[in-house]
Short mmCIF file of N, CA and C in Angstrom, two decimals:
data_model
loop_
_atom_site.label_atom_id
_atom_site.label_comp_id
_atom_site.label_asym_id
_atom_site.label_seq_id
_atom_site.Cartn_x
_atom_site.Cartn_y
_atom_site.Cartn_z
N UNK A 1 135.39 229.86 194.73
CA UNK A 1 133.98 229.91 195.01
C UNK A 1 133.76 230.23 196.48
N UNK A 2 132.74 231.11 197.14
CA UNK A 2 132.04 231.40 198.12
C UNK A 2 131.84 230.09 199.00
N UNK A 3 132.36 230.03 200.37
CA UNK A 3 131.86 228.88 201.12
C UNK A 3 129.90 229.29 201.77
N UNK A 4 129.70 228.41 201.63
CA UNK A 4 127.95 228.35 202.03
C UNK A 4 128.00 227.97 203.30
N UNK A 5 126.87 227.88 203.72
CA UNK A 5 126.13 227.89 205.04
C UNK A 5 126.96 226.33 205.23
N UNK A 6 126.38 225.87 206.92
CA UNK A 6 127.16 224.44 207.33
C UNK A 6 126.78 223.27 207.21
N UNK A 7 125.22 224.06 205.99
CA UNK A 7 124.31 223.09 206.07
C UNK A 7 124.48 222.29 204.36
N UNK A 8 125.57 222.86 204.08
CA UNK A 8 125.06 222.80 202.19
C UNK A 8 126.69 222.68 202.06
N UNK A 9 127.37 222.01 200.79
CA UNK A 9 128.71 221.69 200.28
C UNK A 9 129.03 223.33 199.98
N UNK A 10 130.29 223.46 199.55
CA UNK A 10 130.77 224.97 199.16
C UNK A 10 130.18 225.03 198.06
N UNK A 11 129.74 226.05 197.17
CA UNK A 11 129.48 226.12 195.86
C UNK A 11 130.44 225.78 195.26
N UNK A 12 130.06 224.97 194.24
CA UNK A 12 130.99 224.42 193.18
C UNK A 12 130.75 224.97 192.25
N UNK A 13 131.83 225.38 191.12
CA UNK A 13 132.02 226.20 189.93
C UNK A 13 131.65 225.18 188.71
N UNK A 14 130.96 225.53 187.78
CA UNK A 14 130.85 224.46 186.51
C UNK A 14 129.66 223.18 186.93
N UNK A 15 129.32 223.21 188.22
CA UNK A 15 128.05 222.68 188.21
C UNK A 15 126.23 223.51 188.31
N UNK A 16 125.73 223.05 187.78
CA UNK A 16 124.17 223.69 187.73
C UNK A 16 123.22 223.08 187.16
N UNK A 17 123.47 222.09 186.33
CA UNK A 17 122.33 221.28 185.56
C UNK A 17 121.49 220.61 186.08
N UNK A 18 120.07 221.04 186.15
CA UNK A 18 118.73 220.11 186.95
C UNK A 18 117.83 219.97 186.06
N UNK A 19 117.19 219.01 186.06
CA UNK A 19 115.93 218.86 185.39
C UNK A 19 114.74 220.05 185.64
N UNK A 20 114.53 220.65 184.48
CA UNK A 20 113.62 221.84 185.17
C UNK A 20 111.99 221.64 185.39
N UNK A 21 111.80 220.04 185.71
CA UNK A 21 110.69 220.40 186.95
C UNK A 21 111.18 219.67 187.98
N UNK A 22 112.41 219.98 188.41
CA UNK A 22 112.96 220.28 189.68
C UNK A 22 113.24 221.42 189.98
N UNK A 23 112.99 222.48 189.38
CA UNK A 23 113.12 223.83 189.66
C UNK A 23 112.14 223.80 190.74
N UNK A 24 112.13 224.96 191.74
CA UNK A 24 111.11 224.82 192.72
C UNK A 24 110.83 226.71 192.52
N UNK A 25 111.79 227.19 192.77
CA UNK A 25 111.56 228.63 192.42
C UNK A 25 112.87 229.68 192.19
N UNK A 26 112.81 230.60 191.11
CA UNK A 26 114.05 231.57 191.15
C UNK A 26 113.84 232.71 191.02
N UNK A 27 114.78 233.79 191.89
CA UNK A 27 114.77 235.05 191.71
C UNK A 27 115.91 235.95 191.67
N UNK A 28 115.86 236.58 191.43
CA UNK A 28 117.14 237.65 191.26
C UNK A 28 118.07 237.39 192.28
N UNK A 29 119.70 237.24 191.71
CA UNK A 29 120.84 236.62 192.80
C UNK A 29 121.60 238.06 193.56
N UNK A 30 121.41 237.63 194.80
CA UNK A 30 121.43 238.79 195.51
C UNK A 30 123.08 238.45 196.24
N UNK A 31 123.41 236.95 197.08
CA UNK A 31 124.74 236.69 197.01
C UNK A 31 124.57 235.27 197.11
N UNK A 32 126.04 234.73 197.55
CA UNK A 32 125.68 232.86 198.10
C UNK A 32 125.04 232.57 199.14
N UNK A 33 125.23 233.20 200.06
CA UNK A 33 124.31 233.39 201.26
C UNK A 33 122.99 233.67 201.32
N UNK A 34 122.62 234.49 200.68
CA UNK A 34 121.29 234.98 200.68
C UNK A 34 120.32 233.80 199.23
N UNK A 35 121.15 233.05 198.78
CA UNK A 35 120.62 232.04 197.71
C UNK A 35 120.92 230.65 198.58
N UNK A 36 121.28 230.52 199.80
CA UNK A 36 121.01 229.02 200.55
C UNK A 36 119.83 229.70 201.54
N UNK A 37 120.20 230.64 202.28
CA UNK A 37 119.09 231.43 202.95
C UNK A 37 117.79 230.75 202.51
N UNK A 38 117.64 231.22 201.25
CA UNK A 38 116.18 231.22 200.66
C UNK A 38 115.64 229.41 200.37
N UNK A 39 117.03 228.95 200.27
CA UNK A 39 116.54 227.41 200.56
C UNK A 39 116.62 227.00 201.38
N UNK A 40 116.80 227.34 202.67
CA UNK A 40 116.47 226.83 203.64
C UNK A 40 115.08 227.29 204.49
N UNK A 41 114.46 227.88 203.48
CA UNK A 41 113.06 228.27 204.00
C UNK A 41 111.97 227.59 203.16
N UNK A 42 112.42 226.54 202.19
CA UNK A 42 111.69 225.57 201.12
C UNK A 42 112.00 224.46 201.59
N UNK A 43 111.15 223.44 202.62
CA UNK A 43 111.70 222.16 202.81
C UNK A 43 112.12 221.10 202.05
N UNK A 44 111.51 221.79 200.74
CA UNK A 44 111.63 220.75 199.64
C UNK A 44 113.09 221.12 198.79
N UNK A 45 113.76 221.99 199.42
CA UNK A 45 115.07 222.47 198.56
C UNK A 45 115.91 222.00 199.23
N UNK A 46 116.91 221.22 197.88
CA UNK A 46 118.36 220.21 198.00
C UNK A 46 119.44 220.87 197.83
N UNK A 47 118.83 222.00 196.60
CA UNK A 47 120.14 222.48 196.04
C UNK A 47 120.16 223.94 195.91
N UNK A 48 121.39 224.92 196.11
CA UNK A 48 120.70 226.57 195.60
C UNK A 48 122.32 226.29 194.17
N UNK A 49 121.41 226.90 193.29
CA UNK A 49 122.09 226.90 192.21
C UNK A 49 122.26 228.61 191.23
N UNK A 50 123.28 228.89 191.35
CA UNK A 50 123.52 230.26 191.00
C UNK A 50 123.84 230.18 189.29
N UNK A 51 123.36 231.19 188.24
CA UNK A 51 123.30 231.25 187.05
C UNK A 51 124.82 232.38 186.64
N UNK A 52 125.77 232.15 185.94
CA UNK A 52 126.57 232.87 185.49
C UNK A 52 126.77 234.37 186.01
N UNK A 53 128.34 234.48 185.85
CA UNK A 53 128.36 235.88 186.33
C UNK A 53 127.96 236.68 185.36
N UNK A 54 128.47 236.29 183.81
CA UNK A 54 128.19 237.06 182.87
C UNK A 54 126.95 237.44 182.17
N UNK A 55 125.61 236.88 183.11
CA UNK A 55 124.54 237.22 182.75
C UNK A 55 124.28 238.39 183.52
N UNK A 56 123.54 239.28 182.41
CA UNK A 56 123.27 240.36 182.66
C UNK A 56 121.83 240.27 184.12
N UNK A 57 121.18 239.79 183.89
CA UNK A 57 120.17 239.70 185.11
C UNK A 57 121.01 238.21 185.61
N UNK A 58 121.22 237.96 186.97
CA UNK A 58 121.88 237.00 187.50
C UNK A 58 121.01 236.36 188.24
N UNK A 59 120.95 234.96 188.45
CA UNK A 59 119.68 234.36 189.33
C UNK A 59 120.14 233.12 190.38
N UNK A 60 119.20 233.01 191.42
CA UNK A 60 118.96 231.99 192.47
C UNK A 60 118.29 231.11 191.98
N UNK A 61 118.59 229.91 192.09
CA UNK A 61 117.18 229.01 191.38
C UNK A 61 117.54 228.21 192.76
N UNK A 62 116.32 227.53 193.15
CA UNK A 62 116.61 226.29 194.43
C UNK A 62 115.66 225.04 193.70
N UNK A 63 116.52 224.46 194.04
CA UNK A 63 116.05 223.12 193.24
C UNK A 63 115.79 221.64 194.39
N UNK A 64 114.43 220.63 193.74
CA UNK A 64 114.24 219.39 194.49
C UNK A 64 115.01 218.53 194.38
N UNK A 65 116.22 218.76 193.98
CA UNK A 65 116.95 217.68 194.22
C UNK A 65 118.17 217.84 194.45
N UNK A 66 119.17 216.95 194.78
CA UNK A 66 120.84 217.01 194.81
C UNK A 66 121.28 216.27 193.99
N UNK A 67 120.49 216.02 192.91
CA UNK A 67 121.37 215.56 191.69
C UNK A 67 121.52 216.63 190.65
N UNK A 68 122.72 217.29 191.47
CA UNK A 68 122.75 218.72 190.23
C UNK A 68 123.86 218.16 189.50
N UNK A 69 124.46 218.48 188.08
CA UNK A 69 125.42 217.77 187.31
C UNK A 69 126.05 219.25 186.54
N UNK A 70 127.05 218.95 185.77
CA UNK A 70 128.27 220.04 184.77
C UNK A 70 127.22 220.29 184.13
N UNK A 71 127.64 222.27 184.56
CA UNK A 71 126.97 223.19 183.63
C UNK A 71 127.93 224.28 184.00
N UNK A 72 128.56 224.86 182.30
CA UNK A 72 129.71 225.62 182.46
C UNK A 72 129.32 227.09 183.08
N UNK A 73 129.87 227.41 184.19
CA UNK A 73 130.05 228.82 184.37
C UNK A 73 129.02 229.08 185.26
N UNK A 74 128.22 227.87 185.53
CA UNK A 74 127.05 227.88 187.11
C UNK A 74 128.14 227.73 187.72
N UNK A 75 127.25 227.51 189.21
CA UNK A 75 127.59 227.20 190.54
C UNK A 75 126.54 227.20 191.36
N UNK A 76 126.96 225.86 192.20
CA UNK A 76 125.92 225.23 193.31
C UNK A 76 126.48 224.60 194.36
N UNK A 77 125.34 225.03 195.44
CA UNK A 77 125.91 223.66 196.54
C UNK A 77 124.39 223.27 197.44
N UNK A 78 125.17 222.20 197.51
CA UNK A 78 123.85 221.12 197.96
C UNK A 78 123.58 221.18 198.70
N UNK A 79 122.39 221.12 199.13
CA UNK A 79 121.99 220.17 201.08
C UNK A 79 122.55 219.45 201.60
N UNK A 80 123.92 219.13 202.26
CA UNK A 80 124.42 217.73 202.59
C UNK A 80 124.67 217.69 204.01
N UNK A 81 125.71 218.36 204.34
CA UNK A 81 126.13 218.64 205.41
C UNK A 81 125.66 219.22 206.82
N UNK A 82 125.18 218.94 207.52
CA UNK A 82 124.11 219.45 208.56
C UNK A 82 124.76 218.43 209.99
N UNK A 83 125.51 219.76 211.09
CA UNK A 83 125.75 219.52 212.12
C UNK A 83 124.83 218.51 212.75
N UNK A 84 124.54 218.27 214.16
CA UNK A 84 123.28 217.40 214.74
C UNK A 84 122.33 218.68 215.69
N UNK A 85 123.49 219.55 215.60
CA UNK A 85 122.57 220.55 216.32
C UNK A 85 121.72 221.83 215.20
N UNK A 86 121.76 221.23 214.26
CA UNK A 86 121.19 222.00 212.95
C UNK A 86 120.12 222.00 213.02
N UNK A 87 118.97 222.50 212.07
CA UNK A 87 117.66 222.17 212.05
C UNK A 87 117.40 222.17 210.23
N UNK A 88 118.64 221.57 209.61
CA UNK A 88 118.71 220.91 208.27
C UNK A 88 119.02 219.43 208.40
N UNK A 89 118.12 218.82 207.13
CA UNK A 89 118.43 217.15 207.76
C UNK A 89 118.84 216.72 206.15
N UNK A 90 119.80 215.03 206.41
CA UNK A 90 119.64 214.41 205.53
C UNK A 90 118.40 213.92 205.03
N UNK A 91 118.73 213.53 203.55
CA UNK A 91 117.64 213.30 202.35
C UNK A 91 116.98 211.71 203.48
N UNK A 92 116.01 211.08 203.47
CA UNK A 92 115.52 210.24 204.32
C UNK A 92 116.19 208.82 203.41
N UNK A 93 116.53 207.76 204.64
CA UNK A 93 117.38 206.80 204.00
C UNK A 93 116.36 205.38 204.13
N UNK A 94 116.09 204.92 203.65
CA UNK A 94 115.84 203.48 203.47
C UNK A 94 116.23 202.61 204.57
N UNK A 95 115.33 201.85 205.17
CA UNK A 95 115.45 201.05 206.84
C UNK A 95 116.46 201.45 207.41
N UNK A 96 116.60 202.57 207.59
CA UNK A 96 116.99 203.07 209.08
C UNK A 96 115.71 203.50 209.87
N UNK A 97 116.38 203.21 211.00
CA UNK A 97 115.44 204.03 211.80
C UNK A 97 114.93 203.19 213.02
N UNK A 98 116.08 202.94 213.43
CA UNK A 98 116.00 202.17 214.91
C UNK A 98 116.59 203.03 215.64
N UNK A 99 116.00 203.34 217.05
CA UNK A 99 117.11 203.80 218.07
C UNK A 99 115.93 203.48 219.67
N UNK A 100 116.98 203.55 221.05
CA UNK A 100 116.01 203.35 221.77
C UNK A 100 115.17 204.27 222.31
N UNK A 101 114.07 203.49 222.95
CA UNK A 101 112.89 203.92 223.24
C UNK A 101 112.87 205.04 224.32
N UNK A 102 113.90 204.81 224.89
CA UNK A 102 114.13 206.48 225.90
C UNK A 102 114.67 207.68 225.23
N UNK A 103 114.95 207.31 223.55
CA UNK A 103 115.37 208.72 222.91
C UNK A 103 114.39 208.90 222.47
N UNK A 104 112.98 208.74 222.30
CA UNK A 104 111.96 208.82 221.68
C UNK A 104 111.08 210.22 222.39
N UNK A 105 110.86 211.53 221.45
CA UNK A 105 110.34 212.80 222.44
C UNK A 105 108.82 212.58 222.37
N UNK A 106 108.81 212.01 221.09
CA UNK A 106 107.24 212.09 220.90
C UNK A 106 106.98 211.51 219.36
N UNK A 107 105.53 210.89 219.40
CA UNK A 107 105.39 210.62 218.09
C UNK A 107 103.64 210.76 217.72
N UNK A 108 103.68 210.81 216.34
CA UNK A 108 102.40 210.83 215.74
C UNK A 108 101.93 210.29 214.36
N UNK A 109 100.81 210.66 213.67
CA UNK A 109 100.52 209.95 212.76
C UNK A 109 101.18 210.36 211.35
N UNK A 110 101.91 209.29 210.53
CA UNK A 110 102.71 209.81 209.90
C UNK A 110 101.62 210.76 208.17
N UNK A 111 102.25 212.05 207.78
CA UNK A 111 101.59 212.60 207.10
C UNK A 111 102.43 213.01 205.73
N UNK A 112 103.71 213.42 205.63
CA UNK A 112 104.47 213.62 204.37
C UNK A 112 106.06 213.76 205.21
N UNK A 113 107.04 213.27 204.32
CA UNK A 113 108.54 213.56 204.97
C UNK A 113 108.54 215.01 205.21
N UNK A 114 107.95 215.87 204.55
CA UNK A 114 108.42 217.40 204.92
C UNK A 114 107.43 217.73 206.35
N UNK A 115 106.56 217.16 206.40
CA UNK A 115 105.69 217.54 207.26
C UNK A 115 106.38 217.02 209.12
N UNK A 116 106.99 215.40 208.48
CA UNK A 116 107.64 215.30 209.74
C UNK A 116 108.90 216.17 210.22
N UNK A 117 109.23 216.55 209.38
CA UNK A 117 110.73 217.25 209.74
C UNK A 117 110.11 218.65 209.96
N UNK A 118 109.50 219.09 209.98
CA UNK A 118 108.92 220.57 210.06
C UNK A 118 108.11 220.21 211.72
N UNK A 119 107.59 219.19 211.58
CA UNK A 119 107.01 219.10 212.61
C UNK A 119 108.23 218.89 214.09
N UNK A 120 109.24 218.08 213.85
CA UNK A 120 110.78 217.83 214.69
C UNK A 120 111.39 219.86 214.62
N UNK A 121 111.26 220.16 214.26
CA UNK A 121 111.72 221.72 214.43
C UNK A 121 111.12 222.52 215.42
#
């Protein structure tokens, strides 16, 4: 399998299964690169998930979540991995979120998780 961006696991072979209203959007598969590309321009995308080689029209799907599971002859890779100098983040964790007050750049009124992380970019 194709290694992906530094921001996402390698594509894995035999995984692809999502609940499809976690689909967020798909279009014609152009390569692996150009199918994380396109999720990394959806804040709400976890996963880019590629549809069989042996389909005659071949597809990108990016999906809301990273609970993708075995589906024969897909391939996917997740959101996981993201340097510190990235501008991809982990999924948001449950009481974290202490650090001190001189690392603090700025703050405001809180409005949606995508909105803060878009807003930190």
């Amino acid at each position: 399998m194709p290694e992906s961006s530094e921001c996402y696991t390698n594509f894995k072979a035999n995984i692809g299964w999502f609940p499809e209203d976690n689909k967020i959007a798909q279009r014609e598969f152009r390569n692996p690169e150009a199918c994380t590309a396109w999720c990394d321009q959806h804040s709400d995308c976890r996963a880019a998930v590629i549809s069989p080689s042996y389909w005659a029209y071949r597809e990108c799907f990016l999906v809301s979540t990273s609970d993708v599971t075995r589906r024969s002859s897909w391939s996917a890779a997740i959101k996981t991995k993201c340097p510190e100098s990235s501008e991809c983040y982990t999924n948001f964790k449950a009481n974290i979120g202490w650090f001190p007050e001189d690392n603090k750049i700025a703050q405001r009124e809180f409005r949606n998780p995508e909105a803060c992380t878009a807003w930190c970019d």
